[in-house]
XYZ file of C-alpha atoms in Angstrom:
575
model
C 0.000 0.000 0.000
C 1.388 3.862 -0.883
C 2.108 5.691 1.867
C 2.211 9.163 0.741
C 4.270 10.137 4.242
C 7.306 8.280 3.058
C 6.888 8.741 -0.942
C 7.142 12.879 0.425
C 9.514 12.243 2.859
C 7.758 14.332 5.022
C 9.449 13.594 8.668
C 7.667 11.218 11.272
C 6.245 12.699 14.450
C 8.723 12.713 17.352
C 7.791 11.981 20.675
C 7.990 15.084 22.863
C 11.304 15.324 24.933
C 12.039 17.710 27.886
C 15.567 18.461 28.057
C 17.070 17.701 30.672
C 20.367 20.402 30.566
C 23.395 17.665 31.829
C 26.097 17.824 30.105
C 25.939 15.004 27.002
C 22.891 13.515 28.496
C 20.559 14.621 26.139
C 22.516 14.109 23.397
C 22.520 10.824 24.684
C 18.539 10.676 24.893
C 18.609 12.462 21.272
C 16.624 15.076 23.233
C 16.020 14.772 26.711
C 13.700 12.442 29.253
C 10.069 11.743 27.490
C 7.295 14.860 28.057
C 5.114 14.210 30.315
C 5.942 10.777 31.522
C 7.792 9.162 34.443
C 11.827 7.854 34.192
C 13.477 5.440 36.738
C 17.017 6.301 37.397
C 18.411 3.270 39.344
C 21.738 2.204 40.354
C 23.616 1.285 43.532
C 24.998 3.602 46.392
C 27.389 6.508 45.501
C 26.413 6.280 41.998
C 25.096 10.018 42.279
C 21.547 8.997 41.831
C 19.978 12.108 44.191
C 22.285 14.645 41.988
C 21.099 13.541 38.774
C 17.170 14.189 40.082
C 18.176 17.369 41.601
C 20.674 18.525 38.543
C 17.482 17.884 36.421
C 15.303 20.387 38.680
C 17.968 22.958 38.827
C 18.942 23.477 35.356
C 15.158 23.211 33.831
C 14.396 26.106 36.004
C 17.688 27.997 35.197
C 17.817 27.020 31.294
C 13.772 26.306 30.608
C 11.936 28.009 33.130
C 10.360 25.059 34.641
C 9.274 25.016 38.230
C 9.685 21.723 39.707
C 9.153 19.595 43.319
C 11.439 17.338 45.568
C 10.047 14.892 47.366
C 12.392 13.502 49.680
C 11.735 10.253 51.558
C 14.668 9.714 53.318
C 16.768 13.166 53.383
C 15.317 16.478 54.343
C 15.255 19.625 52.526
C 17.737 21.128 54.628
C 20.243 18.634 54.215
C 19.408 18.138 50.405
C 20.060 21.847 50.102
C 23.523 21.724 51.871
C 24.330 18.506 49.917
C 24.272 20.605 46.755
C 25.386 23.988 47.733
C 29.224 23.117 46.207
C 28.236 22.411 43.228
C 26.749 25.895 42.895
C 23.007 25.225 43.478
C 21.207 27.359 45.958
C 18.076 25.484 46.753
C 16.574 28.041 49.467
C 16.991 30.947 46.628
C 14.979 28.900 43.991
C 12.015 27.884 46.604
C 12.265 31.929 47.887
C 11.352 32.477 44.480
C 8.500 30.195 44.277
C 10.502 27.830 41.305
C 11.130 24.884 43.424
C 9.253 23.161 46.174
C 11.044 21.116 48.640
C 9.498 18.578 50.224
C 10.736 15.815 52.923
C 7.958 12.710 53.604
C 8.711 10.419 56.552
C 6.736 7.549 55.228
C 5.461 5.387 58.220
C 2.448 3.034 59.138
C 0.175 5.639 60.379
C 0.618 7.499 56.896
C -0.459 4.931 54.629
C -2.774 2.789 56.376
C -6.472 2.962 54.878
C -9.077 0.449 55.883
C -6.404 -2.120 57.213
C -4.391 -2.070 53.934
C -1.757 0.501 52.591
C -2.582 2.566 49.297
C -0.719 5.913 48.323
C -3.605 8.274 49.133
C -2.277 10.576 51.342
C 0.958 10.577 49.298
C -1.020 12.145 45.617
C -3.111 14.487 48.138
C 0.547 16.068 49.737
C 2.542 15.931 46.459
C -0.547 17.226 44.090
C -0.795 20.040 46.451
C 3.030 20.730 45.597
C 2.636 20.599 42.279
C -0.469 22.662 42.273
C 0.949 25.245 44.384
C 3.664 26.598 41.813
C 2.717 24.957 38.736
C 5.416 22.685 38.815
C 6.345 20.962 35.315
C 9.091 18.716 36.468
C 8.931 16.337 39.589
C 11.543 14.002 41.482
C 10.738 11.357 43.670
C 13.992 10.602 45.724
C 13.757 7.212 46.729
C 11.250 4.696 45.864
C 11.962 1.590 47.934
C 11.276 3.940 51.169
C 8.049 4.637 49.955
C 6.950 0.962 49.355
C 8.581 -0.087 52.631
C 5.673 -0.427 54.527
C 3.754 -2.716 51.385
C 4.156 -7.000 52.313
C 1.905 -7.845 49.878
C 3.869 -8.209 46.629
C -0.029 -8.208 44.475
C -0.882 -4.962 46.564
C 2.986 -3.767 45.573
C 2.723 -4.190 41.924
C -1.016 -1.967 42.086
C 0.323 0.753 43.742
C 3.115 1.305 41.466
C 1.363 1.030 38.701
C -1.217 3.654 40.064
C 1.725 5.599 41.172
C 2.885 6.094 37.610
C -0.232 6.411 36.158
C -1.058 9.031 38.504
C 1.776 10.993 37.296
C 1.494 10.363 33.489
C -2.629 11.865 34.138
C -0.952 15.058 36.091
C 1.246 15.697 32.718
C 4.767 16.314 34.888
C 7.941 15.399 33.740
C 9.154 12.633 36.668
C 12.473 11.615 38.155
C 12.055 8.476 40.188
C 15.482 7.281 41.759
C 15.350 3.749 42.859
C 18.245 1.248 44.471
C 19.420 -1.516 42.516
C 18.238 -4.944 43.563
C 19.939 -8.423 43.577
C 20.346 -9.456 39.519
C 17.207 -6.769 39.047
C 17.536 -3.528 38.538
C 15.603 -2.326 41.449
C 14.713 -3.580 44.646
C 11.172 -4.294 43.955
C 11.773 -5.375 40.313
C 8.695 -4.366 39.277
C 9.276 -0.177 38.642
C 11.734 -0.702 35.386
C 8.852 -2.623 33.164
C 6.341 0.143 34.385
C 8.384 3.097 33.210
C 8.584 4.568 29.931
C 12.313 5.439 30.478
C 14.604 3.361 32.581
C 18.546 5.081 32.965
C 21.065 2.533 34.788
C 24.060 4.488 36.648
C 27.010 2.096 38.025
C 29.693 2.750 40.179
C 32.223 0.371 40.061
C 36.108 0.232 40.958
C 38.836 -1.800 38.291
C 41.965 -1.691 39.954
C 41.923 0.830 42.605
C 40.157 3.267 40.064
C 36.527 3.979 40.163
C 34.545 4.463 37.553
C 31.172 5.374 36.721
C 28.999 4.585 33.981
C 25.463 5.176 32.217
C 23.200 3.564 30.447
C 19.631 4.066 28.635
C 18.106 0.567 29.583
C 15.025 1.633 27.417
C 13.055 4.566 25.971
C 9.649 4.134 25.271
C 9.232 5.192 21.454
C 12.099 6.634 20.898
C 15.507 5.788 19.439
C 18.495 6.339 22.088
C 22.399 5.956 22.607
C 22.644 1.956 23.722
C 26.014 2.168 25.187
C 27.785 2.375 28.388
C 29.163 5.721 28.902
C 31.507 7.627 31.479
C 29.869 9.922 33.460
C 31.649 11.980 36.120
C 30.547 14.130 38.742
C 32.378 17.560 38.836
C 32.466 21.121 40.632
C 29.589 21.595 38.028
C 27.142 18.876 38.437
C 27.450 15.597 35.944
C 29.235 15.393 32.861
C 28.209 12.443 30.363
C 30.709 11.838 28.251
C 29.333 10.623 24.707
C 31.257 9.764 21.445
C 31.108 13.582 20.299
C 30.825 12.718 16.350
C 29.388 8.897 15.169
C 29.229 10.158 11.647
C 32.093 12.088 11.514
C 30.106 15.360 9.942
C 32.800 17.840 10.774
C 34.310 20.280 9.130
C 37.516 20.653 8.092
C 40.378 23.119 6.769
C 43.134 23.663 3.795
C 45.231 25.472 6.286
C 48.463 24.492 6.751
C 49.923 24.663 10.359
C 53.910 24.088 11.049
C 55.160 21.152 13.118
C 57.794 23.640 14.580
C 60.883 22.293 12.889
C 61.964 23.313 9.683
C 63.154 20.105 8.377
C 60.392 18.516 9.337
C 57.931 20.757 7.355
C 60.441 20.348 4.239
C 59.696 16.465 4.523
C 55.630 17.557 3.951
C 55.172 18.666 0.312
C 52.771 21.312 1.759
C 55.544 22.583 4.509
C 53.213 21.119 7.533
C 50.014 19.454 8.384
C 46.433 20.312 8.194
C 44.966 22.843 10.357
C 42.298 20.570 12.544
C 44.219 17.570 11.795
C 45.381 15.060 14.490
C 49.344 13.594 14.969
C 50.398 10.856 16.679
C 54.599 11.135 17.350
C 56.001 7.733 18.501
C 58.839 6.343 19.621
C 61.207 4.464 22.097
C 62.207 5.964 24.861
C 64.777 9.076 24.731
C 64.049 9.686 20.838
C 63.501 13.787 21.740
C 59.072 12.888 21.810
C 58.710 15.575 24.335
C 60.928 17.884 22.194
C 59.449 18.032 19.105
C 56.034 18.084 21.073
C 57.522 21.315 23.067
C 58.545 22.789 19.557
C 54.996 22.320 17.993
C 54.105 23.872 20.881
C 56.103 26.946 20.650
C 55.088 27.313 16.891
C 51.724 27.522 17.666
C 51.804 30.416 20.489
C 54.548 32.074 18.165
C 51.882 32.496 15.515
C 49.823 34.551 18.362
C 47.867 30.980 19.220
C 46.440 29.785 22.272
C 48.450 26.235 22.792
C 46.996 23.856 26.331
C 49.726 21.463 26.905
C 48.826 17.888 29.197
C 52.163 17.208 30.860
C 51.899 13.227 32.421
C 55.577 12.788 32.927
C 57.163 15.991 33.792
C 55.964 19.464 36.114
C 55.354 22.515 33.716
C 58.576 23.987 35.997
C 60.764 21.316 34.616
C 59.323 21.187 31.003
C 59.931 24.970 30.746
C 63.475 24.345 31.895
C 64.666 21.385 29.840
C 63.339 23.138 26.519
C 65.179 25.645 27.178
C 68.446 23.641 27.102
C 67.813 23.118 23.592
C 66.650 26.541 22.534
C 62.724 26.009 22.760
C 61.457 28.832 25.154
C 58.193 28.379 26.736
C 58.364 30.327 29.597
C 57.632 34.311 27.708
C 54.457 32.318 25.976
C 53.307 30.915 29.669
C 53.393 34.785 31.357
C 51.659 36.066 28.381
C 48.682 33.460 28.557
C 49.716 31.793 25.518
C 50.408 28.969 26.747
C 49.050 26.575 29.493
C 50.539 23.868 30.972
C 48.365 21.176 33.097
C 50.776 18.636 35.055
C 49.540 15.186 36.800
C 50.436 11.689 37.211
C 47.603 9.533 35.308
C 46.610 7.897 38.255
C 45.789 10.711 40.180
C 42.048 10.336 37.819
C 40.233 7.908 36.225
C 40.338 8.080 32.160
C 36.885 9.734 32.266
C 38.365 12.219 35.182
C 41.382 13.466 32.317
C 38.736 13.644 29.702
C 35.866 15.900 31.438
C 38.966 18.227 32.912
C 40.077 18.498 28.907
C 36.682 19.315 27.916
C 36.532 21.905 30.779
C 39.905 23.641 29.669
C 39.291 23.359 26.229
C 35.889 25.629 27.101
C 37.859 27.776 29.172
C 40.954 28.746 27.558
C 39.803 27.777 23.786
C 43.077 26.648 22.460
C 44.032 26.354 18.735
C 46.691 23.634 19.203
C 46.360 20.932 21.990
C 49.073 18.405 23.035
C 49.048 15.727 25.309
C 52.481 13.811 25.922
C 52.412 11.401 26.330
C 48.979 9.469 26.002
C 50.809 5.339 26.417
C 50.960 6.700 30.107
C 46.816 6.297 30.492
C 47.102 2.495 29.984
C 47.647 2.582 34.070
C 44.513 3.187 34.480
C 42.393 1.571 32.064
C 42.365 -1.198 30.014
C 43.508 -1.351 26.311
C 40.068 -0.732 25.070
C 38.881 1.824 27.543
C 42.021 4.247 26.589
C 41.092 3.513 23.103
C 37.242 4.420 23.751
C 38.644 7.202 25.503
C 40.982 8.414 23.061
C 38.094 8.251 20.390
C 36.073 10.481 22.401
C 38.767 13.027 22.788
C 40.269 12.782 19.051
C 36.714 13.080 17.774
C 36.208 16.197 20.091
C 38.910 18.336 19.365
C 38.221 17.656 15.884
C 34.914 19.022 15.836
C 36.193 21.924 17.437
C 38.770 22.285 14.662
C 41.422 21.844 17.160
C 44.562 20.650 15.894
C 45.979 17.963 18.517
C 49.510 16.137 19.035
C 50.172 12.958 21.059
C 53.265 11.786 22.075
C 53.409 7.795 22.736
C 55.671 5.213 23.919
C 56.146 2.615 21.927
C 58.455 -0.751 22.671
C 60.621 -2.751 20.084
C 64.353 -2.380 19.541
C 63.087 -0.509 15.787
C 60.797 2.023 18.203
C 58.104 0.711 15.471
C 55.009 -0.851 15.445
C 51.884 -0.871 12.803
C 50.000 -0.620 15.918
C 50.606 1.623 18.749
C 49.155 -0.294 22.225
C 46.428 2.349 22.424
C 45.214 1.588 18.806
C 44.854 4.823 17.864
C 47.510 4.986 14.954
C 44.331 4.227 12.736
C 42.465 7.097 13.976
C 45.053 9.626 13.807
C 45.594 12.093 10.164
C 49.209 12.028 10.295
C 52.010 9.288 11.982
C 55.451 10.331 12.956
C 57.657 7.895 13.984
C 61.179 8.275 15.868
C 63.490 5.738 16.285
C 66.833 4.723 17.536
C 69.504 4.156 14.805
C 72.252 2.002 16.424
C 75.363 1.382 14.772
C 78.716 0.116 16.016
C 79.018 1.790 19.642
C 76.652 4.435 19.245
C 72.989 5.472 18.953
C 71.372 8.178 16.955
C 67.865 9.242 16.330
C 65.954 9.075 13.309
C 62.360 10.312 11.884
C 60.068 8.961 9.149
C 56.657 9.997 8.262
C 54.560 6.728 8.379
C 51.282 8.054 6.920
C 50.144 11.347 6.116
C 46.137 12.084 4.803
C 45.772 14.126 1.975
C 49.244 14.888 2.231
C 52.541 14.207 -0.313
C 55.225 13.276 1.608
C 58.738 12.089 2.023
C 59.389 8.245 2.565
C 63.042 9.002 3.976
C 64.278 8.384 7.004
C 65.762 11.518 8.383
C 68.696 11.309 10.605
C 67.740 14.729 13.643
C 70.236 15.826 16.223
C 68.836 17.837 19.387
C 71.071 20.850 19.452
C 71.155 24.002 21.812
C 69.392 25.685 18.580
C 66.559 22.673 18.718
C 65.932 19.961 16.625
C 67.604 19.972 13.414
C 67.416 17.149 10.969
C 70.645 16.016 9.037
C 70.839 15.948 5.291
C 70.707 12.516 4.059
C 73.705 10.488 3.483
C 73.408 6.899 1.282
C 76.002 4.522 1.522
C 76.538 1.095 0.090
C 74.821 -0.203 2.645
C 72.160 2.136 2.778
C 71.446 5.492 5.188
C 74.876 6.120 7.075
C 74.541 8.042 10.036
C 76.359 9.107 13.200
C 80.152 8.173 13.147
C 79.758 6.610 9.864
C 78.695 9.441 8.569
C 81.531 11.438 9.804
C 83.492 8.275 8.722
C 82.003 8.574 5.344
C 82.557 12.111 4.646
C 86.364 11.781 6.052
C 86.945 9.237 2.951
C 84.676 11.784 0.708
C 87.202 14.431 1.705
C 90.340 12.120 0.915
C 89.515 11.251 -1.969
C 88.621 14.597 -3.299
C 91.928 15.449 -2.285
C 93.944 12.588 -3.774
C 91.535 13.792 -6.844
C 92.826 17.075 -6.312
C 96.071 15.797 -6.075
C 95.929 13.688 -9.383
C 94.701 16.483 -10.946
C 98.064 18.660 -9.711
C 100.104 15.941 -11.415
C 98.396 16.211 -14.713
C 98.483 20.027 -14.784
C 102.189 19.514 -14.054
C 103.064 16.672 -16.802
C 101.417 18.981 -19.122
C 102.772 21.839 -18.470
C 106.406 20.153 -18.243
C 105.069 18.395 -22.073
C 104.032 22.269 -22.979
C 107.598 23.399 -22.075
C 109.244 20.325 -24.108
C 107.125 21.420 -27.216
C 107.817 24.824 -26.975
C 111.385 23.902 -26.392
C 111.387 21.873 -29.850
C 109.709 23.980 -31.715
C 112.300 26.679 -30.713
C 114.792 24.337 -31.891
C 113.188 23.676 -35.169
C 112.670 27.499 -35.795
C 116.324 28.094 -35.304
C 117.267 24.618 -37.778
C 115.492 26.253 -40.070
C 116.363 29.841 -39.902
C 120.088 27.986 -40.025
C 118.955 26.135 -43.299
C 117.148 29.550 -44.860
C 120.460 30.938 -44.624
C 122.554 28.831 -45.634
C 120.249 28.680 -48.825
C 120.390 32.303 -48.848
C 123.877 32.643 -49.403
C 123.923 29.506 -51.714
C 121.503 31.308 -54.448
C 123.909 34.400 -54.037
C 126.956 33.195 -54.693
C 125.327 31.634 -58.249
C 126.395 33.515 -61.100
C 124.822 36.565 -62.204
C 124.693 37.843 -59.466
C 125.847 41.060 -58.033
C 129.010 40.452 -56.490
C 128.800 41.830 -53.107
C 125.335 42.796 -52.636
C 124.475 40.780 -50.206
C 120.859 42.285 -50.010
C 119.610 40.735 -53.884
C 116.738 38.649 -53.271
C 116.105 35.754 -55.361
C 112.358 35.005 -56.828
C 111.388 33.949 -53.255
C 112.842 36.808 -51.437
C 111.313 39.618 -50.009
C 114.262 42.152 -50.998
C 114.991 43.571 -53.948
C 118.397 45.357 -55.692
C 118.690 49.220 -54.496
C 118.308 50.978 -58.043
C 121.427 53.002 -59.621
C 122.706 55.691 -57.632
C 121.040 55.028 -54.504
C 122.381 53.148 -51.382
C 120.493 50.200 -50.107
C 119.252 50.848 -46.425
């Protein structure tokens, strides 16, 4: 059968969303928590349950001008309210102002007992009258198992919560209902994550000393949602979801070309550099100048008037400032001008979502143009393989969208300092692969650089001897031997025998100008000898035709046929 909604491609109805203003969750939810309708939040102690319900109040009266009620059932209001004062949320100023009603139920017998049995009564009389009283459009119910504490009868149970959630769809609010996680259910009861048209599943757990805390949409009720687990921290600011920032890789991108900060290196790019944007991965064994080059890409930036944030995880921004300068790369003017910013911690100090969130919240604040991170192999101490990898994907795809262009340094092992795949896996992600390597020879070790892949760039497949001099890094002009690429000592071996035998050349060449010269000499000597033989012959021929006779006696000066004299006429005297 036609349908004429498709064959227009007119778009389907969406169901309506209230946003919820938490950092990645609704991009998450592709919108928010469903209008109108109840969501379970469940999860086990310290998983920041309470704050999520709360955050949800706070920031749809700050952001969407939605009033909204707390009911409490195990906390009060006053202790909610000093709970959340340091993350910045002043509960008292938002009831003065008649946005948010605070309300703290002590659920006992006496409450909920009607006719011998328990029902919820008493509960949609007190919070209808909440709602009522400032037209409240958002409500959270923090927790639910204290509210059915009092219910035995698991038939009795299951109609109460069913007429507790029907109760709110029919009042039209947006609900929060916070629930603990049961024993291989998700809630105590079991029964309140098949009744609600939203179920969100926060965990707290701890992998090697480390805690970590994830999210997940369980379900979503007629709409489409983000499926997987993702890190979610809570911060100075509330709670930070941290999504994969671009699945289909929509963003934008630029022709400009930025320098890598040494000259040679940029002469080894056909463009002189790398995309603007782009991301670079620089590996290496240890010692092969990573931080170095990573320092100078560094200074490049902030010397083109660019904001630069550097992640130190080896080294204090004291100590980075003054080894660079030991080879001529000068941070410290670019670091009192505000150029330059330089955050310092071991890895294990956070979890792998901790170091993300705290990039995303200095990449907001001090909007760089160039970010580096050196060196990124140091993460794997607190996370697994894949979880640095996830991680790493969330923060390459982030700076990307915000056209940042990024650097990371990584340790690599292997006596060749090379591997087709670092142990994050990110050399696949990356735009552009530098690799540095030791180049060993006989008693001594050098450094060397090749560009392993480049995107949309021409560039050289030589690998570039670099010496780190007071001046910086300077690569070496290549040398080819019979061998191959001579470096170090052999190099300065291999020019010493270039030398000698341009000057035995030079020498040969002495020797020939000599013999010919002494040949020249010879020639010129016979020839000299042949011109006087034959001015000796012409003369003696000269005086032979002049003694023939006829001739005038005496007259020395009469030139036969061939001469070039003739006889002095009569009367005059021949000169």
């Amino acid at each position: 059968m036609h349908n004429p909604s498709l064959a227009g491609g007119s778009a389907l109805p969406r169901l309506p969303k209230a946003p919820t203003g938490i950092d990645g969750l609704d991009e998450i939810t592709e919108g928010g928590l469903p209008l109108g309708r109840p969501t379970l939040v469940c999860g086990s102690a310290g998983c920041g349950k309470t704050l999520l319900g709360i955050e949800f109040l706070v920031r749809g009266i700050q952001n969407y001008g939605e009033p909204g009620v707390l009911m409490a059932f195990e906390e009060t209001a006053e202790e909610l309210a000093a709970n959340v004062a340091s993350l910045g949320f002043d509960l008292g100023a938002l009831q003065a102002a008649k946005m948010l009603r605070l309300d703290h139920v002590h659920v006992d017998r006496s409450e909920m007992e009607e006719n011998g049995e328990y029902d919820l009564e008493g509960l949609f009389i007190r919070l209808g009258y909440a709602i009522d009283s400032i037209g409240a459009k958002r409500v959270v119910l923090d927790t639910i198992e204290t509210l059915f504490a009092g219910f035995t009868n698991e038939s009795v149970l299951r109609s109460e919560i069913r007429r507790l959630f029907r109760w709110l769809k029919d009042k039209g609010v947006t609900t929060v209902i916070t629930a603990e996680r049961g024993d291989g259910t998700l809630t105590r009861q079991g029964l309140e994550e098949y009744v609600s048209d939203c179920v969100i599943l926060l965990d707290n757990r701890v992998i090697d000393q480390i805690t970590t805390r994830r999210l997940r949409v369980v379900k979503y009720r007629g709409s489409t949602h983000g499926t997987n687990e993702y890190p979610y921290l809570i911060t100075e600011d509330g709670i930070s979801v941290l999504p994969v920032t671009s699945l289909k890789l929509e963003h934008t991108v630029s022709n400009e070309i930025v320098s890598s900060g040494v000259s040679g290196i940029d002469a080894m790019f056909e463009r002189g550099g790398w995309y603007r944007g782009s991301s670079t991965l620089l590996t290496g064994t240890a010692g092969t100048a990573k931080t170095t080059l990573a320092a100078s890409f560094a200074l490049a930036a902030c010397q083109r008037g660019e904001r630069c944030l550097y992640f130190a995880f080896e080294e204090s921004p004291a100590q980075l400032v003054r080894n660079m300068q030991s080879v001529g790369v000068d941070l410290a003017p670019y670091l009192a001008q505000g150029l330059l910013r330089i955050d310092a911690s071991r890895p294990t100090l956070n979890g792998l979502e901790r170091h993300l969130v705290t990039l995303h919240r200095l990449v907001s604040e001090f909007r760089p143009g160039t970010v580096v991170i050196d060196p990124i192999s140091n993460l794997i101490s607190v996370g697994s393989i894949s979880e640095v990898r996830s991680m790493l994907t969330r923060l390459i795809d982030y700076l990307k969208v915000n056209g940042i262009s990024a650097l990371f340094t990584a340790l690599v092992s292997g006596r060749e300092g090379r591997q087709e795949m670092t142990e994050e896996g990110v050399s696949s992600l990356v735009d552009t692969w530098i690799s540095v390597r030791d180049l060993e020879g006989i008693g001594e070790r050098n450094r060397g650089l090749s560009i392993l892949k480049a995107r949309g760039l021409a560039h050289s497949n030589q690998v570039r001897e670099f010496e780190v001099t007071p001046r910086g890094v300077e690569l070496l002009d290549v040398v080819v031997g019979p061998t191959g690429i001579i470096t170090g000592a052999g190099r300065l071996a291999q020019r010493a025998q270039a030398l000698a035998a341009a000057e035995a050349e030079r020498l040969a060449l002495d020797r020939t100008d000599r013999e010919l010269e002494r040949k020249r000499r010879v020639l010129e000597a016979t020839i000299a000898n042949l011109r006087t033989e034959f001015e000796s012959v012409e003369e003696g021929l000269r005086r032979a035709r002049a003694a023939q006779p006829g001739a005038p006696a005496g007259d020395d000066n009469a030139a036969d046929t061939d001469g070039n004299t003739k006889a002095a006429p009569a009367g005059q005297r021949s000169v």
